[in-house]
Coordinates of C-alpha atoms in Angstrom, one line a residue:
Chain A
M10 CA 83.9 -55.4 108.5
F11 CA 81.8 -52.3 107.6
A12 CA 82.0 -51.2 111.7
D13 CA 85.9 -51.8 111.9
R14 CA 86.6 -49.3 108.6
L15 CA 84.0 -47.2 110.1
S16 CA 85.6 -46.7 113.5
A17 CA 89.0 -46.4 111.9
S18 CA 88.3 -44.1 110.1
A19 CA 87.0 -42.4 113.3
Q20 CA 90.1 -42.6 115.2
A21 CA 92.1 -40.8 112.2
I22 CA 90.0 -38.2 112.5
Q23 CA 90.5 -37.9 116.1
Q24 CA 93.9 -38.0 115.5
H25 CA 93.8 -35.2 113.0
F26 CA 91.5 -32.9 115.6
D27 CA 94.0 -33.2 118.5
G28 CA 96.9 -32.4 116.6
V29 CA 95.4 -29.4 114.7
L30 CA 93.7 -28.0 118.2
G31 CA 97.0 -28.8 119.9
A32 CA 98.6 -26.3 118.0
L33 CA 96.2 -23.7 119.3
D34 CA 96.2 -21.7 123.0
D35 CA 95.2 -23.5 125.9
L36 CA 92.0 -21.8 126.5
P37 CA 88.4 -22.3 127.6
V38 CA 87.3 -21.8 124.1
V39 CA 90.1 -24.5 122.8
R40 CA 89.5 -27.0 125.4
A41 CA 85.0 -26.5 124.3
M42 CA 86.3 -27.2 120.8
A43 CA 88.1 -30.3 121.3
H44 CA 84.7 -31.3 123.8
A45 CA 82.6 -30.7 120.7
T46 CA 84.6 -32.5 118.3
H47 CA 85.0 -35.8 120.5
G48 CA 83.3 -39.0 120.3
G49 CA 80.3 -39.7 117.6
K50 CA 80.2 -42.2 114.6
R51 CA 81.8 -39.0 112.1
L52 CA 79.4 -41.0 109.1
R53 CA 80.1 -37.5 107.1
G54 CA 83.9 -37.7 107.5
F55 CA 84.2 -41.1 106.8
L56 CA 82.1 -40.2 103.1
V57 CA 84.8 -37.9 102.2
L58 CA 87.0 -40.5 103.2
E59 CA 85.5 -43.9 101.2
S60 CA 84.7 -40.9 98.3
A61 CA 88.4 -39.8 98.3
R62 CA 89.2 -43.1 97.9
L63 CA 87.0 -43.9 95.4
H64 CA 88.6 -41.6 93.3
G65 CA 92.1 -42.3 94.1
I66 CA 92.7 -39.4 96.2
D67 CA 95.6 -39.8 98.8
A68 CA 94.1 -40.7 102.7
T69 CA 96.8 -37.6 103.5
H70 CA 94.8 -35.2 101.6
A71 CA 91.1 -36.4 102.5
I72 CA 91.7 -36.2 106.1
W73 CA 91.6 -32.5 105.8
P74 CA 88.3 -32.2 104.3
A75 CA 87.0 -34.9 106.5
T76 CA 88.4 -33.6 110.0
A77 CA 86.6 -30.3 108.2
I78 CA 82.7 -31.2 107.7
E79 CA 83.4 -33.2 111.5
A80 CA 84.2 -29.6 112.6
L81 CA 81.6 -27.6 110.7
H82 CA 79.0 -30.8 112.1
A83 CA 80.0 -29.6 116.2
Y84 CA 79.9 -26.0 115.3
S85 CA 76.1 -26.7 114.3
L86 CA 75.3 -29.1 117.1
V87 CA 76.9 -26.9 119.7
H88 CA 74.7 -23.7 118.2
D89 CA 71.9 -26.0 118.2
D90 CA 72.5 -27.1 121.8
L91 CA 72.1 -23.7 122.9
P92 CA 69.3 -22.9 125.6
C93 CA 68.1 -20.4 122.6
M94 CA 67.7 -23.5 120.4
D95 CA 67.4 -26.4 121.3
D96 CA 68.5 -26.5 125.1
D97 CA 69.6 -29.8 125.1
D98 CA 72.3 -30.7 128.4
L99 CA 73.5 -34.1 127.0
R100 CA 75.3 -34.8 123.2
R101 CA 76.7 -37.8 122.8
G102 CA 76.7 -39.5 125.7
Q103 CA 78.6 -36.6 128.0
P104 CA 77.5 -32.4 128.8
T105 CA 76.7 -30.4 126.4
V106 CA 79.5 -26.9 125.9
H107 CA 77.3 -25.0 127.4
R108 CA 76.3 -27.0 129.9
K109 CA 80.1 -27.8 130.5
W110 CA 81.3 -24.3 130.6
D111 CA 79.1 -21.7 129.6
E112 CA 76.8 -20.0 127.0
A113 CA 79.4 -17.6 125.7
T114 CA 81.8 -19.8 125.4
A115 CA 79.4 -22.2 123.4
V116 CA 79.0 -19.8 121.1
L117 CA 82.6 -19.0 120.5
A118 CA 83.5 -22.8 120.0
G119 CA 81.3 -23.2 117.7
D120 CA 82.0 -19.7 115.9
A121 CA 85.6 -20.9 115.4
L122 CA 84.9 -24.1 114.8
Q123 CA 82.9 -23.2 111.5
T124 CA 86.3 -21.1 110.8
L125 CA 88.4 -23.7 111.5
A126 CA 86.6 -26.3 109.0
F127 CA 87.0 -23.3 106.2
E128 CA 90.7 -23.6 107.0
M129 CA 90.9 -26.9 106.9
V130 CA 90.3 -27.3 103.3
C131 CA 92.3 -24.2 102.3
R132 CA 94.9 -25.4 103.2
E133 CA 97.7 -26.4 101.2
E134 CA 97.6 -30.3 102.9
A135 CA 94.1 -30.7 101.8
S136 CA 94.8 -30.2 97.6
P137 CA 97.6 -29.4 96.0
D138 CA 95.2 -27.9 93.1
A139 CA 94.0 -24.7 94.2
N140 CA 91.0 -25.2 92.0
V141 CA 89.5 -27.5 94.5
R142 CA 90.5 -25.9 97.5
A143 CA 88.6 -22.8 96.4
T144 CA 86.0 -25.4 95.2
L145 CA 85.8 -27.5 98.1
A146 CA 85.3 -24.1 100.1
L147 CA 82.4 -22.6 97.9
R148 CA 80.9 -25.8 97.6
L149 CA 80.8 -26.0 101.6
A150 CA 79.8 -22.5 102.2
R151 CA 77.2 -22.7 100.1
A152 CA 76.3 -26.0 102.1
S153 CA 76.4 -25.0 105.5
G154 CA 74.6 -21.0 104.8
A155 CA 71.5 -19.6 104.3
K156 CA 70.9 -21.7 101.2
G157 CA 71.6 -24.5 103.0
M158 CA 71.8 -25.6 106.8
V159 CA 71.1 -22.5 108.1
L160 CA 68.2 -22.4 106.2
G161 CA 67.2 -26.2 107.2
Q162 CA 67.9 -24.8 110.7
A163 CA 65.5 -22.0 110.0
L164 CA 62.6 -23.2 108.5
D165 CA 63.0 -25.8 111.9
I166 CA 62.7 -22.9 114.2
A167 CA 59.7 -21.4 111.8
A168 CA 58.1 -24.1 111.6
E169 CA 57.8 -24.2 115.5
T170 CA 55.5 -21.6 115.7
A171 CA 53.6 -22.1 112.7
L172 CA 49.7 -22.5 113.1
T173 CA 49.7 -26.0 110.8
P174 CA 51.8 -29.0 111.0
L175 CA 54.4 -29.0 108.3
T176 CA 53.8 -31.2 105.1
L177 CA 55.7 -34.3 104.0
D178 CA 57.3 -31.9 101.0
Q179 CA 58.1 -29.2 103.4
I180 CA 59.7 -31.5 106.0
T181 CA 61.6 -33.0 102.8
A182 CA 63.1 -29.5 102.2
L183 CA 63.8 -28.7 106.1
Q184 CA 65.9 -31.4 105.9
Q185 CA 67.9 -31.3 103.0
G186 CA 69.2 -28.8 104.6
K187 CA 69.4 -29.3 107.7
T188 CA 70.8 -32.7 107.6
G189 CA 71.0 -33.3 103.6
A190 CA 73.6 -30.4 102.8
L191 CA 77.0 -31.8 104.9
I192 CA 76.0 -35.4 103.9
E193 CA 76.3 -34.2 100.3
W194 CA 79.3 -32.4 100.4
A195 CA 81.2 -35.2 102.0
A196 CA 79.7 -38.0 100.3
T197 CA 80.8 -36.1 96.9
A198 CA 84.3 -34.0 98.6
G199 CA 86.4 -37.5 96.6
A200 CA 85.1 -36.5 92.9
C201 CA 85.4 -33.1 93.6
M202 CA 88.6 -33.7 94.8
A203 CA 89.4 -35.3 91.4
R204 CA 87.9 -33.2 89.6
A205 CA 85.6 -35.5 88.7
D206 CA 81.9 -36.2 87.8
I207 CA 80.1 -35.4 90.5
S208 CA 76.8 -36.4 89.9
A209 CA 76.5 -40.9 91.0
L210 CA 77.4 -39.4 93.8
Q211 CA 75.5 -36.5 94.5
A212 CA 72.3 -38.7 93.9
Y213 CA 73.6 -40.9 96.5
A214 CA 73.8 -38.8 99.0
K215 CA 70.3 -37.5 98.6
A216 CA 69.0 -40.6 98.8
L217 CA 71.2 -41.4 101.7
G218 CA 70.6 -38.0 103.4
L219 CA 66.6 -38.3 103.5
A220 CA 67.2 -41.7 104.3
F221 CA 69.5 -40.3 107.3
Q222 CA 66.9 -38.5 108.8
I223 CA 64.2 -40.5 108.7
A224 CA 66.3 -42.7 110.4
D225 CA 66.6 -40.3 112.7
D226 CA 63.2 -39.7 113.4
V227 CA 62.5 -43.3 114.0
L228 CA 65.3 -43.3 116.5
D229 CA 63.4 -40.6 118.4
V230 CA 60.5 -42.6 119.1
T231 CA 62.0 -46.3 119.5
G232 CA 65.2 -45.4 120.6
D233 CA 66.5 -44.7 124.6
S234 CA 68.7 -42.4 125.8
A235 CA 71.0 -43.6 127.3
T236 CA 71.6 -45.9 124.3
L237 CA 71.6 -42.9 121.7
G238 CA 73.4 -40.9 124.2
K239 CA 71.0 -37.4 123.6
A240 CA 67.2 -36.8 124.7
V241 CA 65.0 -38.6 123.4
G242 CA 61.2 -38.1 122.0
K243 CA 61.8 -34.1 122.4
D244 CA 59.7 -33.6 118.6
A245 CA 56.8 -35.8 119.5
E246 CA 56.7 -34.0 123.3
A247 CA 56.9 -31.1 121.2
G248 CA 53.6 -31.9 118.5
K249 CA 56.1 -31.0 115.4
A250 CA 55.7 -33.2 112.6
T251 CA 58.0 -35.6 111.6
F252 CA 58.8 -37.9 108.7
V253 CA 57.3 -40.8 111.8
S254 CA 54.2 -38.8 113.0
L255 CA 53.3 -37.9 109.3
L256 CA 53.8 -41.8 107.9
G257 CA 53.5 -43.8 110.4
L258 CA 56.6 -45.9 111.7
D259 CA 56.1 -49.0 109.5
T260 CA 56.2 -46.7 106.6
A261 CA 58.8 -44.7 106.9
R262 CA 61.4 -47.5 108.1
K263 CA 59.7 -48.8 104.3
R264 CA 60.6 -45.9 102.9
A265 CA 64.4 -45.2 104.7
A266 CA 64.7 -48.5 102.6
D267 CA 63.9 -47.8 99.9
L268 CA 66.1 -45.1 99.7
V269 CA 68.9 -47.0 100.3
D270 CA 68.3 -49.0 98.0
Q271 CA 68.4 -46.2 96.0
A272 CA 71.3 -45.0 97.2
C273 CA 73.6 -48.2 96.5
D274 CA 71.8 -48.1 92.7
S275 CA 73.3 -45.0 92.1
L276 CA 76.7 -46.2 92.8
A277 CA 76.5 -48.9 89.7
G278 CA 78.9 -46.9 87.7
Y279 CA 81.7 -47.5 90.3
G280 CA 81.0 -51.6 90.5
T281 CA 82.4 -53.2 94.2
D282 CA 84.3 -50.6 94.9
A283 CA 81.6 -48.6 96.1
D284 CA 81.2 -51.1 98.2
T285 CA 82.1 -49.7 101.3
L286 CA 79.9 -46.7 100.7
K287 CA 76.9 -49.2 99.9
E288 CA 76.8 -50.9 103.7
A289 CA 77.4 -47.1 104.4
A290 CA 73.9 -46.4 103.6
R291 CA 72.6 -50.2 104.8
F292 CA 74.4 -49.0 108.3
V293 CA 72.7 -46.1 108.6
V294 CA 69.1 -47.4 108.5
T295 CA 69.6 -50.7 110.2
R296 CA 70.7 -48.7 113.5
A297 CA 67.2 -47.2 113.7
H298 CA 65.6 -50.8 113.8
Chain B
M17 CA 87.5 14.4 99.2
F18 CA 88.5 11.4 102.0
A19 CA 85.0 11.7 103.4
D20 CA 83.2 11.5 99.8
R21 CA 85.6 8.2 98.9
L22 CA 84.6 6.2 102.4
S23 CA 81.0 6.9 101.6
A24 CA 80.9 5.9 97.9
S25 CA 82.6 2.5 98.8
A26 CA 80.7 2.2 101.7
Q27 CA 76.8 2.6 99.5
A28 CA 78.9 0.5 97.1
I29 CA 79.2 -2.6 99.7
Q30 CA 75.5 -1.8 100.5
Q31 CA 74.6 -2.0 97.3
H32 CA 76.5 -5.8 96.7
F33 CA 74.8 -6.6 100.3
D34 CA 71.4 -5.8 98.8
G35 CA 72.1 -8.3 96.0
V36 CA 73.3 -11.0 97.7
L37 CA 71.3 -11.3 100.3
G38 CA 67.8 -10.2 98.1
A39 CA 68.6 -13.8 96.3
L40 CA 68.0 -15.5 99.5
D41 CA 64.3 -16.4 100.7
D42 CA 62.4 -13.7 102.6
L43 CA 63.1 -15.2 106.4
P44 CA 63.4 -13.7 109.7
V45 CA 67.1 -15.0 109.6
V46 CA 68.2 -13.3 105.9
R47 CA 66.1 -10.2 107.4
A48 CA 68.5 -10.0 110.4
M49 CA 71.2 -10.6 108.6
A50 CA 70.2 -7.6 106.1
H51 CA 69.8 -5.4 109.8
A52 CA 73.3 -6.3 110.7
T53 CA 75.2 -5.1 107.6
H54 CA 73.4 -2.2 107.1
G55 CA 75.2 1.1 108.0
G56 CA 78.4 1.6 109.8
K57 CA 81.7 3.6 108.2
R58 CA 82.6 0.1 106.6
L59 CA 86.2 0.8 107.1
R60 CA 87.4 -2.9 106.5
G61 CA 85.6 -2.6 103.3
F62 CA 87.3 0.5 102.4
L63 CA 90.4 -1.1 103.3
V64 CA 90.0 -4.0 100.9
L65 CA 88.3 -1.5 97.7
E66 CA 91.4 0.7 98.1
S67 CA 93.9 -1.6 98.4
A68 CA 92.8 -3.4 95.1
R69 CA 92.8 -0.2 93.5
L70 CA 96.4 0.7 94.4
H71 CA 97.1 -3.0 93.1
G72 CA 95.5 -2.7 89.6
I73 CA 92.5 -5.0 90.7
D74 CA 89.0 -4.4 89.4
A75 CA 86.6 -3.2 91.5
T76 CA 83.8 -5.8 90.1
H77 CA 86.5 -8.1 91.9
A78 CA 87.1 -6.3 94.6
I79 CA 83.6 -6.1 95.8
W80 CA 83.6 -9.6 96.7
P81 CA 86.1 -9.6 99.4
A82 CA 85.3 -5.9 100.3
T83 CA 81.8 -7.3 101.4
A84 CA 82.8 -11.0 102.7
I85 CA 85.0 -8.9 105.1
E86 CA 82.4 -6.6 106.3
A87 CA 80.0 -9.9 106.6
L88 CA 82.5 -11.8 108.9
H89 CA 82.6 -8.0 110.6
A90 CA 78.8 -8.2 111.1
Y91 CA 78.9 -11.4 112.4
S92 CA 81.0 -11.4 115.1
L93 CA 79.2 -7.7 116.3
V94 CA 75.5 -9.9 116.4
H95 CA 77.1 -12.2 118.3
D96 CA 78.9 -10.0 120.4
D97 CA 75.9 -8.0 121.3
L98 CA 74.0 -11.3 122.8
P99 CA 73.0 -11.4 125.8
C100 CA 75.7 -14.2 127.1
M101 CA 78.6 -11.9 125.9
D102 CA 78.5 -8.2 126.0
D103 CA 73.8 -7.7 126.1
D104 CA 74.0 -4.5 124.1
D105 CA 70.7 -3.2 123.2
L106 CA 71.9 -0.6 120.7
R107 CA 74.2 -1.2 117.5
R108 CA 74.8 1.4 115.3
G109 CA 71.8 3.4 116.5
Q110 CA 69.3 0.4 115.6
P111 CA 68.4 -2.5 117.9
T112 CA 70.8 -5.9 118.0
V113 CA 69.6 -8.4 116.1
H114 CA 68.7 -10.5 119.4
R115 CA 66.7 -7.2 120.8
K116 CA 64.6 -6.9 117.3
W117 CA 64.5 -10.5 116.5
D118 CA 65.4 -12.9 119.3
E119 CA 68.1 -14.3 120.6
A120 CA 68.0 -18.0 118.4
T121 CA 68.2 -15.3 114.9
A122 CA 70.7 -14.0 116.7
V123 CA 73.1 -17.0 117.1
L124 CA 71.7 -18.0 113.5
A125 CA 71.9 -14.9 111.4
G126 CA 75.8 -14.4 112.7
D127 CA 76.4 -18.2 111.8
A128 CA 75.0 -17.6 108.7
L129 CA 77.3 -14.4 107.9
Q130 CA 80.1 -15.9 108.7
T131 CA 79.4 -18.6 106.0
L132 CA 78.9 -15.6 103.8
A133 CA 82.0 -14.0 103.6
F134 CA 83.7 -17.4 103.0
E135 CA 80.8 -17.8 100.3
M136 CA 82.0 -14.1 98.6
V137 CA 85.7 -14.9 99.0
C138 CA 85.6 -17.9 97.0
R139 CA 83.2 -17.2 93.8
E140 CA 84.6 -16.9 91.2
E141 CA 83.4 -13.5 90.5
A142 CA 85.8 -12.5 93.3
S143 CA 88.8 -13.4 91.3
P144 CA 89.9 -15.4 88.3
D145 CA 92.8 -16.8 90.1
A146 CA 91.6 -19.9 92.0
N147 CA 94.7 -19.4 93.9
V148 CA 93.7 -16.0 95.1
R149 CA 90.4 -17.6 96.3
A150 CA 91.9 -19.7 98.3
T151 CA 94.5 -17.7 99.8
L152 CA 91.9 -15.0 100.6
A153 CA 89.9 -18.0 102.7
L154 CA 92.7 -19.8 103.7
R155 CA 93.9 -16.2 105.1
L156 CA 90.2 -14.9 106.2
A157 CA 90.2 -18.2 108.5
R158 CA 93.4 -17.7 110.2
A159 CA 92.5 -14.1 110.6
S160 CA 88.8 -14.6 112.3
G161 CA 89.8 -18.1 113.9
A162 CA 91.2 -19.3 117.1
K163 CA 94.4 -17.5 116.9
G164 CA 92.5 -14.7 115.6
M165 CA 89.6 -12.6 116.3
V166 CA 87.9 -15.8 118.6
L167 CA 91.4 -15.7 120.3
G168 CA 90.9 -12.3 121.0
Q169 CA 87.2 -12.4 122.3
A170 CA 88.1 -15.5 124.6
L171 CA 90.8 -13.1 126.1
D172 CA 88.7 -10.6 126.8
I173 CA 86.1 -12.7 128.3
A174 CA 89.1 -14.5 130.5
A175 CA 90.2 -11.2 131.4
E176 CA 87.2 -10.4 133.0
T177 CA 87.6 -12.9 135.9
A178 CA 91.3 -12.4 135.9
L179 CA 92.4 -11.0 139.5
T180 CA 94.9 -8.3 138.0
P181 CA 94.1 -6.3 135.3
L182 CA 95.4 -6.9 131.8
T183 CA 99.2 -5.0 131.4
L184 CA 99.5 -2.7 128.3
D185 CA 101.5 -6.2 126.2
Q186 CA 98.6 -8.6 127.0
I187 CA 96.0 -5.8 125.9
T188 CA 97.3 -5.3 122.6
A189 CA 97.9 -8.7 122.1
L190 CA 94.0 -9.0 122.9
Q191 CA 93.2 -6.1 120.3
Q192 CA 95.6 -7.4 117.5
G193 CA 93.5 -10.6 117.6
K194 CA 89.9 -8.8 118.0
T195 CA 89.9 -6.2 115.9
G196 CA 93.6 -6.3 114.2
A197 CA 93.2 -9.3 112.3
L198 CA 90.7 -8.5 110.6
I199 CA 92.1 -4.9 109.7
E200 CA 95.2 -6.9 108.0
W201 CA 93.4 -9.1 106.5
A202 CA 91.3 -6.3 104.7
A203 CA 94.2 -3.9 104.1
T204 CA 97.1 -7.2 102.7
A205 CA 94.1 -7.9 100.3
G206 CA 94.1 -6.1 97.5
A207 CA 97.9 -7.1 97.0
C208 CA 97.1 -10.9 97.7
M209 CA 94.1 -10.7 94.8
A210 CA 97.2 -9.0 92.8
R211 CA 100.1 -11.6 94.4
A212 CA 102.0 -9.0 95.7
D213 CA 104.3 -8.7 98.5
I214 CA 102.0 -7.9 101.3
S215 CA 104.4 -7.1 104.0
A216 CA 104.1 -2.9 103.0
L217 CA 100.4 -3.5 103.4
Q218 CA 101.3 -5.5 106.4
A219 CA 103.1 -2.8 108.4
Y220 CA 100.4 -0.2 107.9
A221 CA 97.4 -2.4 109.2
K222 CA 99.2 -3.7 112.2
A223 CA 99.7 -0.1 113.1
L224 CA 96.3 1.4 112.3
G225 CA 94.6 -1.8 113.9
L226 CA 96.3 -1.0 116.7
A227 CA 95.8 3.0 116.2
F228 CA 92.2 2.0 115.8
Q229 CA 91.6 0.1 118.9
I230 CA 93.3 3.0 121.0
A231 CA 90.8 5.3 119.2
D232 CA 87.7 3.3 120.3
D233 CA 89.1 2.8 124.1
V234 CA 89.3 7.1 124.1
L235 CA 86.0 6.9 122.3
D236 CA 84.6 5.1 124.7
V237 CA 85.5 7.9 127.7
T238 CA 85.1 10.9 125.7
G239 CA 82.3 10.2 122.8
D240 CA 78.2 10.2 123.4
S241 CA 75.8 7.3 122.9
A242 CA 73.7 9.3 120.4
T243 CA 76.7 10.1 118.3
L244 CA 78.2 6.9 118.0
G245 CA 75.3 4.5 118.1
K246 CA 76.3 2.3 120.9
A247 CA 77.0 2.0 124.3
V248 CA 79.8 4.0 125.8
G249 CA 81.6 4.2 128.8
K250 CA 81.1 0.4 129.7
D251 CA 84.9 -0.6 129.5
A252 CA 85.4 1.8 132.9
E253 CA 82.3 0.8 134.7
A254 CA 83.5 -2.4 134.6
G255 CA 86.5 -1.7 135.6
K256 CA 88.2 -3.0 132.0
A257 CA 91.7 -2.1 131.6
T258 CA 91.9 -0.1 128.3
F259 CA 94.7 1.9 126.8
V260 CA 93.2 4.8 128.3
S261 CA 93.4 3.4 132.0
L262 CA 96.7 2.1 131.1
L263 CA 98.9 5.0 129.6
G264 CA 95.8 8.4 130.3
L265 CA 94.0 9.9 127.5
D266 CA 96.6 12.2 126.5
T267 CA 99.3 9.6 126.3
A268 CA 96.8 7.4 124.3
R269 CA 96.2 10.2 122.1
K270 CA 99.6 10.2 121.5
R271 CA 100.3 7.1 121.2
A272 CA 97.4 6.8 118.2
A273 CA 98.2 9.7 116.2
D274 CA 102.2 7.9 116.7
L275 CA 101.1 4.7 115.0
V276 CA 99.4 6.7 112.6
D277 CA 102.5 8.5 111.4
Q278 CA 103.9 4.8 111.4
A279 CA 101.5 3.6 109.6
C280 CA 101.4 6.4 106.6
D281 CA 105.5 5.8 106.7
S282 CA 104.9 2.1 105.9
L283 CA 103.3 3.1 102.3
A284 CA 106.1 5.7 101.4
G285 CA 106.8 3.0 98.5
Y286 CA 103.5 3.5 97.0
G287 CA 104.3 7.4 96.5
T288 CA 101.0 9.4 96.3
D289 CA 99.0 6.4 94.7
A290 CA 98.8 5.7 98.8
D291 CA 97.3 8.9 100.0
T292 CA 93.9 7.6 100.3
L293 CA 95.2 5.0 102.6
K294 CA 96.9 7.2 104.6
E295 CA 93.7 9.5 105.1
A296 CA 92.0 6.9 106.1
A297 CA 94.9 6.3 109.3
R298 CA 94.3 9.8 109.7
F299 CA 90.3 9.9 110.1
V300 CA 90.4 6.9 112.2
V301 CA 92.4 8.4 114.9
T302 CA 90.9 12.0 114.3
R303 CA 86.9 10.8 115.0
A304 CA 88.6 10.3 118.6
H305 CA 89.4 14.2 119.1

């Protein structure tokens, strides 16, 4: 069953984090890194492990980039939650890092998690092929930097003080940076590790990333914070334009469903081997119902 | 003359930053990145360029890691200056990023500068050899992460609330992380790019890094903020143990001078080719007189 596979992969990633972080000094910043990487569905790591399996890459290698992308994602959450950013108290049902420790520890733990992500893709255990390691690291930098995730975050901040709400095209661009770029890195990692053509997985990831964000906006309206483990309704309160505010709830759900179909169609060339990735795409949207 | 070479290399690095950052969108976070990477002696970048020259590596390649280490150093300064960390208003004679913009922009600009550093060492322009690129990135991650620079920073924060002041050994360990690790990465980069033995440059860097920090502590007591472009006397005010508080001013200066001799001796095998690196070591300490 898909849920079991997702949970098994989350567990493997947790174990890997335990080993890697356990090798560091016992300091507040390291405990904060462990806290920040604990829990969550670890969808990005799952996409790495599944795309790797699809390309015959051994899991003992793939666990490194799978854990790396989760470290990078965790860093972005720790910094996004800071008082000067989204000022959130709750994440995955737990106090955020700056609430449990302090802001300095949250800044540093986020910084070190970003660094750790690059370390993990560059270690020889990630791939015996130096070209693969360098490519994974270069693509990770591009996905997360000022043309990727940080760009999305900066556009989000700019939108808060903009005089007019964002258009659909602008929100789509913002989300491609903020969420889409890391999902794309994760889903293409397996092909990248096999030095194979990434285009089918890339098309899958682009559709999936957008569906994911639309589903997130739907959840922000329909979900409750106890189930989600984080605050909800914040976007609506802040009067921010979202896919739901622009499209309406029904159309947003329909758009997300269409994107999932599109994501699945992109994987046709892989045959039934890609069934798990197709289920992952459906899972992303069904959680928003 | 050494000062001319240092300034020529600083200029080359500035030009490289202009090109790289000029290719990004014109957003506050990108302007903040440019602000944060402007000015300074760029000693770390200089060490990369010089160690590369010593190993016959073309400057068109070496400029990438040289600029990368300055991006990484700049990220650490932007985050260190934040209100929740050192709360500094002035850096290189200019307002710090969070003063000129705001805290959110400073967090993001620092984040993106770290990412940019990894991007620059992983780009093919940095080296035609993927093994070199992956090794530079792995060593950069280790130097700057939770066993390197962030560890030093975390130990520094822990020291502020410690009941007893740090010992000389503890300060030495703290500074090896906070300053020494990046200097070591920079000085060994050239050998690393040539896939040559790094041990002589490593010994040079270890002595130089410690001399550099002792000189910094001396300057914090003897310098003035107008010349240095940053606040001085903060450590003494905060009652923090420094090399000067533990050794006294004269012994600290003597220790720094001895370390410079040691750094220069390490380079004996390179003959006169290493004269510039030797001058760099002397420069680091003489600025503290």
